[in-house]
Coordinates of N, CA and C and ligand atoms in Angstrom, one line a residue:
M1 N 134.1 110.5 47.9 CA 133.6 110.6 46.6 C 132.1 110.8 46.5
K2 N 131.6 111.8 45.8 CA 130.2 112.0 45.7 C 129.6 111.7 44.3
I3 N 128.6 110.9 44.3 CA 128.0 110.5 43.0 C 126.5 110.8 43.0
L4 N 126.0 111.4 42.0 CA 124.6 111.7 41.8 C 124.0 110.7 40.8
V5 N 122.9 110.0 41.2 CA 122.3 109.1 40.3 C 121.0 109.7 39.9
I6 N 120.9 109.9 38.5 CA 119.7 110.5 37.9 C 118.9 109.5 37.1
N7 N 117.6 109.5 37.3 CA 116.7 108.6 36.6 C 115.7 109.5 35.9
G8 N 115.5 109.2 34.6 CA 114.6 110.0 33.8 C 113.1 109.5 33.8
P9 N 112.4 109.9 32.8 CA 110.9 109.7 32.8 C 110.5 108.2 32.9
N10 N 109.4 108.1 33.6 CA 108.8 106.8 33.8 C 109.5 105.8 34.7
L11 N 110.7 106.1 35.1 CA 111.5 105.2 36.0 C 110.9 105.2 37.4
N12 N 110.1 106.2 37.7 CA 109.4 106.2 39.0 C 108.3 105.1 39.0
M13 N 108.0 104.6 37.8 CA 106.9 103.6 37.6 C 107.5 102.2 37.6
L14 N 108.8 102.0 37.9 CA 109.4 100.7 37.9 C 108.6 99.8 38.9
G15 N 108.4 98.6 38.5 CA 107.6 97.6 39.3 C 106.2 97.5 38.7
I16 N 105.7 98.7 38.1 CA 104.4 98.7 37.4 C 104.5 98.7 35.9
R17 N 105.5 99.5 35.4 CA 105.6 99.6 34.0 C 106.2 98.3 33.3
E18 N 105.6 97.8 32.3 CA 106.2 96.7 31.5 C 107.1 95.8 32.3
P19 N 106.6 95.1 33.3 CA 107.4 94.2 34.1 C 108.2 93.2 33.4
E20 N 107.7 92.8 32.2 CA 108.4 91.8 31.4 C 109.7 92.4 30.8
I21 N 109.8 93.7 30.8 CA 111.1 94.3 30.4 C 111.9 94.8 31.6
Y22 N 111.2 95.5 32.5 CA 112.0 96.2 33.6 C 111.9 95.4 34.9
G23 N 111.1 94.3 35.0 CA 111.1 93.6 36.2 C 110.0 94.1 37.2
R24 N 109.9 93.5 38.4 CA 108.9 93.8 39.3 C 109.4 94.7 40.5
A25 N 110.7 94.9 40.5 CA 111.2 95.7 41.6 C 110.9 97.2 41.4
T26 N 110.7 98.0 42.4 CA 110.3 99.4 42.3 C 111.5 100.3 42.3
Y27 N 111.2 101.6 42.1 CA 112.2 102.6 42.2 C 112.8 102.7 43.6
S28 N 112.0 102.5 44.6 CA 112.6 102.6 46.0 C 113.5 101.4 46.2
D29 N 113.1 100.2 45.6 CA 114.1 99.0 45.7 C 115.4 99.4 45.0
L30 N 115.3 100.1 43.9 CA 116.5 100.5 43.2 C 117.4 101.4 44.0
V31 N 116.8 102.4 44.6 CA 117.5 103.3 45.5 C 118.2 102.6 46.6
E32 N 117.4 101.6 47.2 CA 118.0 100.9 48.3 C 119.2 100.1 47.9
L33 N 119.1 99.4 46.8 CA 120.2 98.6 46.2 C 121.4 99.4 46.0
I34 N 121.2 100.6 45.3 CA 122.4 101.4 45.0 C 123.0 102.0 46.3
S35 N 122.2 102.4 47.2 CA 122.7 102.9 48.5 C 123.6 101.9 49.2
A36 N 123.1 100.7 49.2 CA 123.9 99.6 49.9 C 125.3 99.4 49.2
E37 N 125.3 99.4 47.9 CA 126.6 99.2 47.2 C 127.5 100.5 47.4
A38 N 126.8 101.7 47.4 CA 127.6 102.9 47.6 C 128.3 102.9 48.9
E39 N 127.5 102.4 49.9 CA 128.1 102.4 51.3 C 129.3 101.4 51.3
R40 N 129.2 100.3 50.7 CA 130.3 99.3 50.6 C 131.5 99.9 50.0
L41 N 131.3 100.8 48.9 CA 132.4 101.4 48.2 C 132.9 102.7 48.8
G42 N 132.2 103.1 49.9 CA 132.6 104.4 50.5 C 132.2 105.6 49.7
I43 N 131.1 105.5 48.9 CA 130.7 106.6 48.1 C 129.5 107.2 48.7
D44 N 129.5 108.6 48.7 CA 128.3 109.4 49.2 C 127.4 109.6 48.0
V45 N 126.2 108.9 48.0 CA 125.4 108.9 46.8 C 124.1 109.7 47.1
S46 N 123.6 110.4 46.1 CA 122.3 111.1 46.2 C 121.5 110.8 44.9
F47 N 120.2 111.0 45.0 CA 119.3 110.5 43.9 C 118.4 111.6 43.4
F48 N 118.2 111.6 42.1 CA 117.2 112.5 41.5 C 116.4 111.8 40.4
Q49 N 115.1 111.9 40.5 CA 114.3 111.3 39.4 C 113.3 112.4 38.9
S50 N 113.2 112.5 37.6 CA 112.2 113.5 37.1 C 111.6 113.0 35.8
N51 N 110.4 113.4 35.5 CA 109.8 113.1 34.2 C 110.0 114.3 33.3
H52 N 110.7 115.3 33.7 CA 110.8 116.6 33.0 C 112.2 116.8 32.5
E53 N 112.4 117.0 31.2 CA 113.7 117.2 30.6 C 114.5 118.4 31.3
G54 N 113.8 119.5 31.4 CA 114.5 120.7 31.9 C 114.9 120.5 33.4
A55 N 114.1 119.8 34.1 CA 114.5 119.5 35.5 C 115.8 118.6 35.6
I56 N 115.9 117.7 34.6 CA 117.1 116.9 34.6 C 118.3 117.7 34.2
V57 N 118.1 118.6 33.2 CA 119.2 119.6 32.9 C 119.6 120.3 34.1
D58 N 118.7 120.8 34.9 CA 119.0 121.6 36.1 C 119.8 120.7 37.1
A59 N 119.4 119.4 37.2 CA 120.0 118.5 38.1 C 121.5 118.3 37.7
I60 N 121.7 118.2 36.4 CA 123.1 118.0 35.9 C 123.9 119.2 36.2
Q61 N 123.3 120.4 35.9 CA 124.1 121.6 36.2 C 124.3 121.8 37.7
G62 N 123.4 121.4 38.5 CA 123.5 121.5 39.9 C 124.6 120.6 40.5
A63 N 125.0 119.6 39.7 CA 126.1 118.7 40.1 C 127.5 119.3 40.0
Y64 N 127.5 120.4 39.2 CA 128.8 121.1 39.0 C 129.3 121.6 40.3
G65 N 130.5 121.2 40.6 CA 131.2 121.7 41.9 C 130.7 120.9 43.1
T66 N 129.8 120.0 43.0 CA 129.3 119.2 44.1 C 129.4 117.7 44.0
A67 N 129.4 117.2 42.7 CA 129.5 115.8 42.5 C 130.8 115.4 41.7
D68 N 131.4 114.3 42.1 CA 132.6 113.8 41.4 C 132.2 112.9 40.2
G69 N 130.9 112.4 40.2 CA 130.5 111.6 39.1 C 129.0 111.6 39.0
I70 N 128.5 111.2 37.8 CA 127.0 111.1 37.6 C 126.8 109.7 37.0
V71 N 125.7 109.1 37.5 CA 125.2 107.9 36.9 C 123.8 108.3 36.4
I72 N 123.6 108.1 35.1 CA 122.3 108.6 34.5 C 121.6 107.6 33.7
N73 N 120.4 107.3 34.0 CA 119.5 106.6 33.0 C 118.5 107.6 32.5
P74 N 118.8 108.2 31.3 CA 117.9 109.2 30.8 C 116.6 108.7 30.3
A75 N 116.4 107.4 30.3 CA 115.2 106.8 29.8 C 114.9 107.2 28.4
A76 N 113.7 107.6 28.1 CA 113.3 108.0 26.7 C 114.1 109.2 26.2
Y77 N 114.5 110.1 27.1 CA 115.3 111.3 26.7 C 116.7 110.9 26.1
T78 N 117.1 109.6 26.4 CA 118.3 109.1 25.7 C 118.2 109.3 24.2
H79 N 117.1 109.0 23.7 CA 116.9 108.9 22.2 C 116.4 110.2 21.6
T80 N 116.3 111.3 22.4 CA 115.7 112.5 21.9 C 116.5 113.8 22.3
S81 N 117.3 113.7 23.4 CA 117.7 115.0 24.0 C 119.1 115.4 23.7
V82 N 119.2 116.5 22.9 CA 120.5 117.1 22.8 C 120.8 118.0 24.0
A83 N 119.7 118.4 24.7 CA 119.9 119.3 25.9 C 120.6 118.5 27.0
L84 N 120.3 117.2 27.2 CA 121.0 116.4 28.2 C 122.4 116.2 27.8
L85 N 122.7 115.9 26.5 CA 124.1 115.8 26.1 C 124.9 117.1 26.4
D86 N 124.3 118.2 26.0 CA 125.0 119.5 26.2 C 125.2 119.8 27.7
A87 N 124.3 119.4 28.5 CA 124.4 119.6 30.0 C 125.6 118.8 30.5
V88 N 125.7 117.5 30.1 CA 126.8 116.7 30.6 C 128.2 117.3 30.1
K89 N 128.2 117.7 28.8 CA 129.4 118.3 28.3 C 129.7 119.6 29.0
A90 N 128.7 120.4 29.4 CA 128.9 121.7 30.0 C 129.6 121.5 31.4
V91 N 129.1 120.5 32.2 CA 129.7 120.4 33.5 C 131.0 119.6 33.6
G92 N 131.2 118.8 32.5 CA 132.5 118.1 32.5 C 132.7 117.0 33.6
I93 N 131.6 116.6 34.2 CA 131.7 115.6 35.2 C 131.6 114.2 34.6
P94 N 132.6 113.3 35.0 CA 132.5 111.9 34.5 C 131.1 111.3 34.7
T95 N 130.6 110.8 33.6 CA 129.2 110.4 33.6 C 129.1 109.0 33.0
V96 N 128.3 108.1 33.6 CA 128.1 106.8 33.0 C 126.6 106.7 32.7
E97 N 126.3 106.3 31.5 CA 124.9 106.1 31.0 C 124.5 104.6 31.3
V98 N 123.4 104.5 31.9 CA 122.9 103.2 32.3 C 121.5 102.9 31.7
H99 N 121.2 101.7 31.2 CA 119.9 101.3 30.8 C 119.6 99.9 31.4
I100 N 118.4 99.8 32.0 CA 118.1 98.5 32.6 C 117.9 97.4 31.5
S101 N 117.3 97.8 30.4 CA 117.2 96.9 29.3 C 118.3 97.2 28.3
D102 N 118.4 96.5 27.2 CA 119.4 96.8 26.2 C 118.6 97.5 25.0
P103 N 118.6 98.8 25.0 CA 117.8 99.5 24.0 C 118.3 99.2 22.6
D104 N 119.5 98.7 22.4 CA 120.0 98.4 21.1 C 119.3 97.1 20.5
L105 N 118.7 96.3 21.4 CA 118.0 95.1 21.0 C 116.5 95.3 20.8
R106 N 116.1 96.6 21.0 CA 114.6 96.8 20.9 C 114.3 97.6 19.7
D107 N 113.4 98.6 19.8 CA 113.0 99.3 18.6 C 114.1 100.1 17.9
E108 N 114.0 100.3 16.6 CA 115.0 101.1 15.9 C 115.3 102.4 16.5
F109 N 114.3 103.1 16.9 CA 114.5 104.5 17.5 C 115.2 104.5 18.8
R110 N 115.3 103.3 19.5 CA 116.0 103.3 20.7 C 117.5 103.1 20.5
K111 N 118.0 102.9 19.2 CA 119.4 102.7 19.0 C 120.2 103.9 19.0
I112 N 119.5 105.1 19.0 CA 120.2 106.4 19.0 C 120.3 106.8 20.5
S113 N 121.5 107.1 20.9 CA 121.7 107.8 22.2 C 122.5 109.0 22.0
Y114 N 121.9 110.2 22.3 CA 122.6 111.4 22.1 C 123.6 111.6 23.2
I115 N 123.2 111.2 24.5 CA 124.1 111.5 25.6 C 125.4 110.7 25.6
R116 N 125.4 109.5 24.9 CA 126.5 108.6 24.9 C 127.8 109.2 24.6
Q117 N 127.8 110.1 23.6 CA 129.1 110.7 23.2 C 129.8 111.5 24.3
A118 N 129.0 111.9 25.4 CA 129.6 112.7 26.5 C 129.9 111.8 27.7
C119 N 129.6 110.5 27.6 CA 129.8 109.6 28.7 C 131.1 108.8 28.7
V120 N 131.6 108.5 29.9 CA 132.8 107.7 29.9 C 132.5 106.2 29.7
A121 N 131.3 105.8 29.9 CA 130.9 104.4 29.7 C 129.4 104.3 29.6
T122 N 129.0 103.2 29.0 CA 127.5 102.8 28.9 C 127.4 101.4 29.4
V123 N 126.4 101.2 30.3 CA 126.1 99.9 30.8 C 124.7 99.6 30.5
K124 N 124.4 98.6 29.7 CA 123.0 98.3 29.3 C 122.7 96.8 29.4
G125 N 121.4 96.6 29.6 CA 120.9 95.2 29.6 C 121.3 94.4 30.8
K126 N 121.7 95.0 31.8 CA 122.1 94.2 33.0 C 121.1 94.4 34.2
G127 N 119.9 94.9 33.9 CA 119.0 95.1 35.0 C 119.5 96.2 36.0
F128 N 119.0 96.1 37.2 CA 119.4 97.1 38.3 C 121.0 97.0 38.5
D129 N 121.5 95.8 38.3 CA 123.0 95.6 38.6 C 123.8 96.6 37.7
G130 N 123.3 97.1 36.6 CA 124.0 98.0 35.8 C 124.4 99.3 36.5
Y131 N 123.5 99.7 37.4 CA 123.8 100.9 38.2 C 124.9 100.7 39.2
L132 N 125.0 99.4 39.7 CA 126.1 99.1 40.6 C 127.5 99.1 39.8
E133 N 127.4 98.5 38.6 CA 128.6 98.5 37.8 C 129.0 100.0 37.5
A134 N 128.1 100.8 37.2 CA 128.4 102.2 36.9 C 129.1 102.9 38.1
L135 N 128.6 102.6 39.3 CA 129.3 103.2 40.5 C 130.8 102.7 40.5
R136 N 131.0 101.4 40.3 CA 132.3 100.9 40.3 C 133.2 101.5 39.2
I137 N 132.6 101.7 38.0 CA 133.4 102.3 37.0 C 133.9 103.7 37.4
L138 N 133.0 104.5 38.0 CA 133.3 105.9 38.4 C 134.3 105.8 39.5
K139 N 134.2 104.9 40.5 CA 135.1 104.8 41.6 C 136.5 104.5 41.0
N140 N 136.6 103.6 40.0 CA 137.9 103.2 39.5 C 138.6 104.3 38.7
L141 N 137.8 105.3 38.3 CA 138.4 106.4 37.6 C 139.3 107.3 38.5
K142 N 138.9 107.2 39.8 CA 139.6 108.2 40.8 C 141.0 107.7 41.1
Ligands
DQA1 C1 115.5 102.6 29.4 C2 115.5 102.3 27.9 C3 114.8 103.4 27.1 O1 114.7 103.1 25.7 C4 113.4 103.6 27.6 O2 112.8 104.7 27.0 C5 113.3 103.7 29.1 C6 114.2 102.9 30.0 C7 116.1 101.4 30.2 O3 116.5 101.6 31.3 O4 116.2 100.3 29.7 O5 112.5 104.4 29.7 O6 116.4 103.7 29.5

């Protein structure tokens, strides 16, 4: 089983950005943690991070025919991007939306998620462990 893990804008700044919300662990720590769980589950995992909306659309389209599942933390694009929603709908790949924090408990504008309606599940507010839960959700769909 092949899973693509996509992280959106500013998640390359994990460890530096707002540590009181996102913690002190870095993006590379996150990649390491997910890779270890993927190995345990027998999942072939790959990673993509970008600060650019169009690049993320390209990554989702690129998963067509190559990935069995997508784990995505669209970060701020969660709350703004119809393009990401349409991309997930276009490829039809089972996708889990992940957030490190719980956006529903924060600013009003974070309560909207465009991508959610195309996702099989949303995991939020569980820190980095949310990504591991997302892998297990996708694995159990198979
Ligand atoms: C986030 C929550 C979003 O509201 C925010 O814009 C992010 C990160 C999270 O993982 O908690 O950049 O997706």
